[in-house]
């Protein structure tokens, strides 16, 4: 889906879920997230261990039960569940607070 510049200007939240980096922009606050698109997961429990820079540093240095994944590859989301969990972890309370103040946000993805 291609958005025009005018449509993007009206948005309150913009998310760029890229293969290398994930970026989240909030209107009036600017860029709130700029982290690598990497997550680490405990394969025994399914628990999310780390996301972003910390998970990227874990690559190649983890025991067998911890897997470091890139949910976006070549511009395509290959693991939608992990991409959602990663985005929730990165954004955290930053966007939730803005949504409480302005419940009718427009978003671009």
Coordinates of C-alpha atoms in Angstrom, one line a residue:
X1 CA 0.0 0.0 0.0
X2 CA 1.5 3.3 -1.1
X3 CA 0.6 6.4 0.9
X4 CA 0.8 9.9 -0.3
X5 CA 2.8 12.5 1.6
X6 CA -0.4 14.3 2.5
X7 CA -1.8 11.1 4.0
X8 CA 1.4 10.6 6.0
X9 CA 1.2 14.1 7.4
X10 CA -2.2 13.4 8.9
X11 CA -0.9 10.3 10.7
X12 CA -0.1 10.3 14.4
X13 CA 1.9 7.0 14.3
X14 CA 4.2 5.7 11.5
X15 CA 5.9 2.3 11.7
X16 CA 8.8 1.2 9.5
X17 CA 9.3 -2.5 10.1
X18 CA 12.4 -3.0 8.0
X19 CA 14.7 -5.9 7.6
X20 CA 17.6 -4.1 9.3
X21 CA 15.9 -1.6 11.6
X22 CA 12.5 -0.9 13.1
X23 CA 11.5 2.7 13.5
X24 CA 8.4 4.2 15.1
X25 CA 7.5 7.9 14.7
X26 CA 5.0 9.7 16.9
X27 CA 3.6 13.0 15.8
X28 CA 4.7 15.8 18.2
X29 CA 7.3 13.5 19.8
X30 CA 9.4 12.5 16.9
X31 CA 11.3 9.2 16.4
X32 CA 10.7 7.1 19.6
X33 CA 12.1 3.8 18.4
X34 CA 15.1 3.1 16.2
X35 CA 16.4 -0.4 17.0
X36 CA 17.6 -3.4 15.0
X37 CA 14.9 -5.8 13.9
X38 CA 16.1 -8.7 16.0
X39 CA 14.6 -10.7 18.9
X40 CA 15.8 -13.5 21.1
X41 CA 13.4 -16.2 22.3
X42 CA 13.7 -19.0 24.8
X43 CA 12.6 -22.1 22.8
X44 CA 11.7 -24.1 25.9
X45 CA 9.2 -21.6 27.3
X46 CA 8.5 -19.3 24.3
X47 CA 9.5 -16.3 26.4
X48 CA 10.9 -13.2 24.7
X49 CA 14.3 -12.5 26.2
X50 CA 15.6 -9.4 24.4
X51 CA 14.8 -7.2 21.5
X52 CA 16.8 -4.7 19.4
X53 CA 20.4 -4.0 20.2
X54 CA 20.7 -6.3 23.1
X55 CA 19.3 -9.3 21.0
X56 CA 21.6 -8.4 18.2
X57 CA 24.6 -8.6 20.5
X58 CA 23.4 -12.1 21.6
X59 CA 23.6 -13.5 18.1
X60 CA 26.1 -16.4 18.0
X61 CA 26.7 -16.3 21.8
X62 CA 23.6 -18.0 23.1
X63 CA 23.0 -21.6 24.4
X64 CA 21.0 -24.0 22.3
X65 CA 17.6 -23.2 24.0
X66 CA 17.9 -19.5 23.1
X67 CA 17.2 -18.6 19.4
X68 CA 18.0 -15.2 17.9
X69 CA 15.6 -14.4 15.0
X70 CA 15.0 -11.7 12.4
X71 CA 11.2 -11.6 11.8
X72 CA 11.6 -9.5 8.7
X73 CA 13.8 -10.7 5.8
X74 CA 14.2 -9.0 2.5
X75 CA 11.4 -6.5 3.1
X76 CA 8.9 -9.3 3.9
X77 CA 7.6 -10.3 7.3
X78 CA 8.5 -14.0 7.6
X79 CA 7.3 -14.5 11.2
X80 CA 4.3 -12.3 12.0
X81 CA 3.9 -13.5 15.6
X82 CA 7.5 -12.6 16.4
X83 CA 7.2 -9.2 14.6
X84 CA 4.2 -8.3 16.7
X85 CA 5.9 -9.3 19.9
X86 CA 9.0 -7.4 19.0
X87 CA 7.0 -4.3 18.1
X88 CA 5.0 -4.4 21.3
X89 CA 8.2 -4.8 23.3
X90 CA 10.0 -1.9 21.6
X91 CA 7.0 0.5 21.7
X92 CA 5.9 -0.4 25.3
X93 CA 4.2 2.4 27.1
X94 CA 5.3 5.2 24.7
X95 CA 2.4 4.8 22.3
X96 CA -0.1 3.6 24.8
X97 CA 0.2 6.9 26.7
X98 CA -0.4 8.8 23.5
X99 CA -3.4 6.6 22.6
X100 CA -5.0 7.4 26.0
X101 CA -4.8 11.1 25.3
X102 CA -6.0 10.9 21.6
X103 CA -8.0 7.8 21.0
X104 CA -8.7 8.6 17.3
X105 CA -5.1 8.2 16.0
X106 CA -4.4 7.6 12.4
X107 CA -1.5 5.2 11.6
X108 CA 0.6 4.3 8.7
X109 CA 2.6 1.1 8.5

